[in-house]
Coordinates of C-alpha atoms in Angstrom, one line a residue:
X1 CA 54.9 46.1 24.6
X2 CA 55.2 45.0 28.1
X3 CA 54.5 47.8 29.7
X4 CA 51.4 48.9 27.6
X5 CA 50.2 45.3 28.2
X6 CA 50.8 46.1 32.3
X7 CA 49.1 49.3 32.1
X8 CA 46.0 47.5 30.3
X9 CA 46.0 44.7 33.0
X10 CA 46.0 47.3 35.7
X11 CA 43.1 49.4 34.5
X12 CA 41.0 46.2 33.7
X13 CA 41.9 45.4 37.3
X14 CA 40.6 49.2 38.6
X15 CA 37.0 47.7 36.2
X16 CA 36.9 44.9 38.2
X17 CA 37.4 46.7 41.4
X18 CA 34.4 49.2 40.8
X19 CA 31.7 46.5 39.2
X20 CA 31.7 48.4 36.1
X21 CA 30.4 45.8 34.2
X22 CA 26.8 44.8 34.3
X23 CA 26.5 41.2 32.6
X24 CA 28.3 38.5 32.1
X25 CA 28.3 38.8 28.2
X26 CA 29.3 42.6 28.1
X27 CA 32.0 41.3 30.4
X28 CA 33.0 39.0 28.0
X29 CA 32.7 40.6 24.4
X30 CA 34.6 43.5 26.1
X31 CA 37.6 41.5 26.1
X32 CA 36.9 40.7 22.1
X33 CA 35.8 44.3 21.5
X34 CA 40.1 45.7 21.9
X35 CA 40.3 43.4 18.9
X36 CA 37.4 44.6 16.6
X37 CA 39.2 45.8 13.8
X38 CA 40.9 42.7 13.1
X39 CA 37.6 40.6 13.9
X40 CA 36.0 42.4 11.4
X41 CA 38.3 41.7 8.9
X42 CA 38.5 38.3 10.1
X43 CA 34.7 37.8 9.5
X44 CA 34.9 40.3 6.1
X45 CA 37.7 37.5 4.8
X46 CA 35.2 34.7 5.9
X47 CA 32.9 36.1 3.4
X48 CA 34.7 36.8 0.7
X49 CA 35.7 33.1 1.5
X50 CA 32.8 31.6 1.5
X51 CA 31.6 33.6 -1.4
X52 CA 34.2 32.2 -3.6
X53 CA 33.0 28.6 -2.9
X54 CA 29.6 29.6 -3.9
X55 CA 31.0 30.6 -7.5
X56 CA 32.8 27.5 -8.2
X57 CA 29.4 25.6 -9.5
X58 CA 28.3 28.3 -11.7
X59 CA 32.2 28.2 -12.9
X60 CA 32.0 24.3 -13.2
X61 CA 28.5 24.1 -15.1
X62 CA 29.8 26.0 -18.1
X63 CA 33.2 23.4 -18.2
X64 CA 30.7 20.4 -18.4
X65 CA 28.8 22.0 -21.0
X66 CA 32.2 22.4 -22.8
X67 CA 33.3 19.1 -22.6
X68 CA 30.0 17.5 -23.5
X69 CA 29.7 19.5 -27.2
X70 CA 32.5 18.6 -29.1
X71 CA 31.6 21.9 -31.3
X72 CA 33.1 24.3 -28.8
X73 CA 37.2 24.4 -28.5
X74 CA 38.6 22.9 -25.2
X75 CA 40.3 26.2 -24.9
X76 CA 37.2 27.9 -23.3
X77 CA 37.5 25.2 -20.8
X78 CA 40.9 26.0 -19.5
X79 CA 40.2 29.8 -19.6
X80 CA 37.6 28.7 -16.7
X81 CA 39.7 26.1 -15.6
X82 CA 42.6 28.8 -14.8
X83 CA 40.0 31.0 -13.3
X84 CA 38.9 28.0 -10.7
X85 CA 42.5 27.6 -10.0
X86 CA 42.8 31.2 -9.4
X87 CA 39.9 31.5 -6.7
X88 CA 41.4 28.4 -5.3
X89 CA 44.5 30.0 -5.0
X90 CA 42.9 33.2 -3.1
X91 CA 41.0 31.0 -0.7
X92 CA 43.9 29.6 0.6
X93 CA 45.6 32.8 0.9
X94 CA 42.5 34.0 2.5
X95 CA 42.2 30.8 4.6
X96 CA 46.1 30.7 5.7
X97 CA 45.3 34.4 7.3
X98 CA 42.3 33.9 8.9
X99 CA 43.8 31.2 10.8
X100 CA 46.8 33.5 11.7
X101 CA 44.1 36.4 12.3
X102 CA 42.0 33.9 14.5
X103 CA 44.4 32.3 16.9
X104 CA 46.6 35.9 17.5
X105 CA 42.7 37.0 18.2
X106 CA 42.3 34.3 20.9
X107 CA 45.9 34.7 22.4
X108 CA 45.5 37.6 23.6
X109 CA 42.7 37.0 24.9
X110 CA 43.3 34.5 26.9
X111 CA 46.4 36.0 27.9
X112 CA 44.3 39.1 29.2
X113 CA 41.6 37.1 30.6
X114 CA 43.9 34.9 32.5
X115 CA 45.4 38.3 34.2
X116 CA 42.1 39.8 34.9
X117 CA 40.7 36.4 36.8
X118 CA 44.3 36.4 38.6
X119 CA 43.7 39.6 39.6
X120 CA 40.4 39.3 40.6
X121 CA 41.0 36.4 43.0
X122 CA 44.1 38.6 44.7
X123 CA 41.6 41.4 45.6
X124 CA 38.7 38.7 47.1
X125 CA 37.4 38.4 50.4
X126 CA 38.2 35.7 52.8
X127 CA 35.0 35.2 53.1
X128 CA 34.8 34.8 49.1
X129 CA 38.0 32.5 49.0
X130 CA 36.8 29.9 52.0
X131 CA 33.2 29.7 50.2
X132 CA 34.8 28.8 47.1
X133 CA 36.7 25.9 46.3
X134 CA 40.5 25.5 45.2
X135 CA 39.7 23.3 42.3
X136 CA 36.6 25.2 40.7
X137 CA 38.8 28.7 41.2
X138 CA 41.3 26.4 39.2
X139 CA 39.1 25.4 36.7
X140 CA 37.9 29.0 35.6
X141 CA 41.4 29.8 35.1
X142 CA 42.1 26.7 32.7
X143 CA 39.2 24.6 31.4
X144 CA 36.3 27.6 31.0
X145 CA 39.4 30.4 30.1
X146 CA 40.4 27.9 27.1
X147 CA 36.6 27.2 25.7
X148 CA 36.3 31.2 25.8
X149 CA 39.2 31.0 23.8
X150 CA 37.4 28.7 21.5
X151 CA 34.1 30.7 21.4
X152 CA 35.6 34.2 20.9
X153 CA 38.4 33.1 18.6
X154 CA 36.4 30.5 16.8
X155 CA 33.3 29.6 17.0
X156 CA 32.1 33.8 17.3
X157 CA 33.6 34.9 14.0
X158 CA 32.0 31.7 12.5
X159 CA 28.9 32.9 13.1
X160 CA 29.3 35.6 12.3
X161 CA 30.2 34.7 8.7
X162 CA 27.6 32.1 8.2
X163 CA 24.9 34.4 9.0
X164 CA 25.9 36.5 6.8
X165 CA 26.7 34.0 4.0
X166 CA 23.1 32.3 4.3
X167 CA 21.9 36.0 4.2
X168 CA 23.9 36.4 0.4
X169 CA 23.0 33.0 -0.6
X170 CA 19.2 33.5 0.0
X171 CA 18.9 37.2 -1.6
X172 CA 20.7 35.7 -4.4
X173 CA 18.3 32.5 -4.4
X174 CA 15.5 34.5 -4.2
X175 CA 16.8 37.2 -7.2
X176 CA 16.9 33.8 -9.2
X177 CA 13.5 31.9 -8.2
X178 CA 11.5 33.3 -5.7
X179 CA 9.4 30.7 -5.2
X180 CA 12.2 27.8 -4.8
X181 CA 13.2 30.7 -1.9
X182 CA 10.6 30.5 -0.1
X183 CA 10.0 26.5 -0.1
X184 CA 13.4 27.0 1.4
X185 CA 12.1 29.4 4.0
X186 CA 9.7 27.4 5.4
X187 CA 12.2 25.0 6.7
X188 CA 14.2 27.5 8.4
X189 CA 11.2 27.7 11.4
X190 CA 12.2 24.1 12.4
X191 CA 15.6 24.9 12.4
X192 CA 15.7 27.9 14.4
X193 CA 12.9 25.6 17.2
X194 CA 15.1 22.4 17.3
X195 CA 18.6 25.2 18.0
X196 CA 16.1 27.0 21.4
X197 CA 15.1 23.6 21.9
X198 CA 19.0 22.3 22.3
X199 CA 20.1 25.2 23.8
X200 CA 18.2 25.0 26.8
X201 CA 19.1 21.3 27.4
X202 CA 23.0 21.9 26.7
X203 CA 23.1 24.8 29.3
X204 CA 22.6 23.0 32.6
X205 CA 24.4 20.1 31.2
X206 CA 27.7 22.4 30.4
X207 CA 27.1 23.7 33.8
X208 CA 26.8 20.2 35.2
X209 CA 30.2 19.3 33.8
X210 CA 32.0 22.6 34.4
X211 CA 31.0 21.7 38.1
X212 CA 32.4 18.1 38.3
X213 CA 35.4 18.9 36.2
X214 CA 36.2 21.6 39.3
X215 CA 35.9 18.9 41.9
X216 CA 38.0 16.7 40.2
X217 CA 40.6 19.6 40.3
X218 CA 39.6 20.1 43.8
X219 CA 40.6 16.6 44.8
X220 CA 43.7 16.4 42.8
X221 CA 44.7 19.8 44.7
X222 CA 43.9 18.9 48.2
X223 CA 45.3 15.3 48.0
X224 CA 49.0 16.8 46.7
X225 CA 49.1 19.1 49.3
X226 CA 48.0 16.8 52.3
X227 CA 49.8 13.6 50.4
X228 CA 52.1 13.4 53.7
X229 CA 48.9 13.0 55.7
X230 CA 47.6 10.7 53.4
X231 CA 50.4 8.4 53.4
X232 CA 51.2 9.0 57.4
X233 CA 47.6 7.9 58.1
X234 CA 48.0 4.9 55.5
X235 CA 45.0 6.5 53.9
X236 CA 46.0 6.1 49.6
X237 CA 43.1 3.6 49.0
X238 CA 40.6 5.7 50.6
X239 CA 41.8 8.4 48.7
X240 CA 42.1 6.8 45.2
X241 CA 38.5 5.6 45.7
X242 CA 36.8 9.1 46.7
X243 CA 38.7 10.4 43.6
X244 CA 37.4 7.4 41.1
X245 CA 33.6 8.7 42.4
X246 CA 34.5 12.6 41.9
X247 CA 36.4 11.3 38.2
X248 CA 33.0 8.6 37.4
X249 CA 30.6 11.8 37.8
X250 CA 32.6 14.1 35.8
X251 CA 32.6 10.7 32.9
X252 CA 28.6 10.5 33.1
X253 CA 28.4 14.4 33.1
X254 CA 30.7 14.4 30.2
X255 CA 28.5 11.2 28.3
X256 CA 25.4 13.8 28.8
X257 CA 27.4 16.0 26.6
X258 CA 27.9 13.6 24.1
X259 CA 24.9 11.8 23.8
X260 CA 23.2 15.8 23.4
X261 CA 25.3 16.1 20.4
X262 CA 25.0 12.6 19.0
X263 CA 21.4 13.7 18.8
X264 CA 21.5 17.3 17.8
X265 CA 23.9 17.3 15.0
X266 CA 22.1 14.9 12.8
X267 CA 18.7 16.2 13.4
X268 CA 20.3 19.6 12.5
X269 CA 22.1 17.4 9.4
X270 CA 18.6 16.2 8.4
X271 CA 16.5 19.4 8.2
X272 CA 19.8 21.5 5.8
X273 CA 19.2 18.2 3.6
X274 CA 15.3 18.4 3.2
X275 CA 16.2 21.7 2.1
X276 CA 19.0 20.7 -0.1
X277 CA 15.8 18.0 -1.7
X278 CA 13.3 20.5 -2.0
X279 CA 16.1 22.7 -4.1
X280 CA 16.5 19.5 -6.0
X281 CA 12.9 18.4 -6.4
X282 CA 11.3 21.5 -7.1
X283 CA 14.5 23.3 -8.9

């Protein structure tokens, strides 16, 4: 295992080398693409997943009907009762995998994308390595390796799944009242403009942050290597102070984050319930 894993890290090295890649994203889904068998079944279990869920109310309509008509023997009840338990049952099965699945996925990952960036750095320029700094070549090998962890292991597959679970859920909406579909429909245009909207104001916040979290790293890397000149010169409260200004920027970059998602997550909350009413009200 080793040594296939050695003679994968040496031929992504020979990639790097020659620029084969030509974006960013290629470059990136070519790490998740080694893995595509198992992400498909990752994002096939998903479905089959959320699927399931979708069947429990038309399974929990007929018990209430049951239990309200004291004509019809309780038996029928736990005959859809068991079956409930029995889709539970599979869920969790299904749920306990695609964890399993999902972080194995992102291991290795960022197992190979922590060799390639190594790698990269070794073959450099000097003229590459004095333009760029200790601490943002340290924070592309921890902070941004780890969130493309997250985004390739997690947050990909999810959607992935959703997409195609809104996809089964409207065809199936739609088979059953085609006009309750498309009251549905027309809130999707809002939801699609408010996510293009976001997305343009997260990016050069993320960016923002990803550069102050680097010269925090910067600082904390340069001050334990010249910490003997530091403390021959007498200089620790200078230092601590230039840190707290590099540490206070990265906190107010990090509170842009924040307040960005303290506002689009319930705007995104409110328009999936106006569509939940109009299902109600006009249902």
């Amino acid at each position: 295992m080793k040594k296939e894993k050695r003679k994968t890290f040496l031929q992504r090295r020979e990639r790097f080398q020659t620029r084969e890649y030509k974006s960013s994203l290629r470059q990136i889904l070519s790490y998740l693409w080694e893995y595509r068998t198992l992400f498909i079944i990752l994002v096939i279990f998903g479905i089959i997943q959320s699927l399931l869920f979708l069947m429990l109310p038309l399974l929990l309509g007929p018990i209430m009907d049951i239990l309200v008509d004291p004509s019809r023997p309780i038996t029928e009840a736990l005959n859809i009762f068991w079956i409930i338990l029995g889709i539970q049952v599979i869920v969790a099965v299904l749920f306990g995998i695609r964890i399993y699945i999902n972080r194995w996925i992102g291991s290795n990952i960022i197992y190979n994308l922590r060799n390639d960036l190594f790698a990269t750095i070794q073959i450099m320029s000097f003229g590459w390595l004095d333009e760029n700094k200790t601490g943002e070549l340290i924070s592309r090998t921890t902070s941004d390796v780890n969130n493309l962890k997250e985004f390739m292991g997690g947050n990909l597959q999810f959607f992935f799944r959703q997409s195609a679970t809104f996809i089964f859920s409207f065809v199936v909406l739609f088979i059953i009242n085609w006009e309750l579909a498309i009251y549905v429909v027309i809130v999707s245009p809002a939801l699609f403009y408010v996510l293009l909207v976001f997305r343009k104001k997260f990016r050069p916040v993320y960016k923002k942050s990803r550069e102050s979290y680097a010269e925090v790293t910067h600082k904390i890397q340069e001050n334990v290597q010249g910490i003997n000149v530091v403390k021959a010169f007498a200089r620790e409260d200078h230092e601590i102070q230039e840190f707290s200004k590099e540490n206070e920027e990265f906190f107010e970059d990090s509170i842009g984050i924040i307040k960005l998602q303290a506002t689009f997550d319930p705007i995104i909350y409110l328009i999936d319930n106006i569509a939940f009413l109009i299902v109600i009200l006009l249902g």
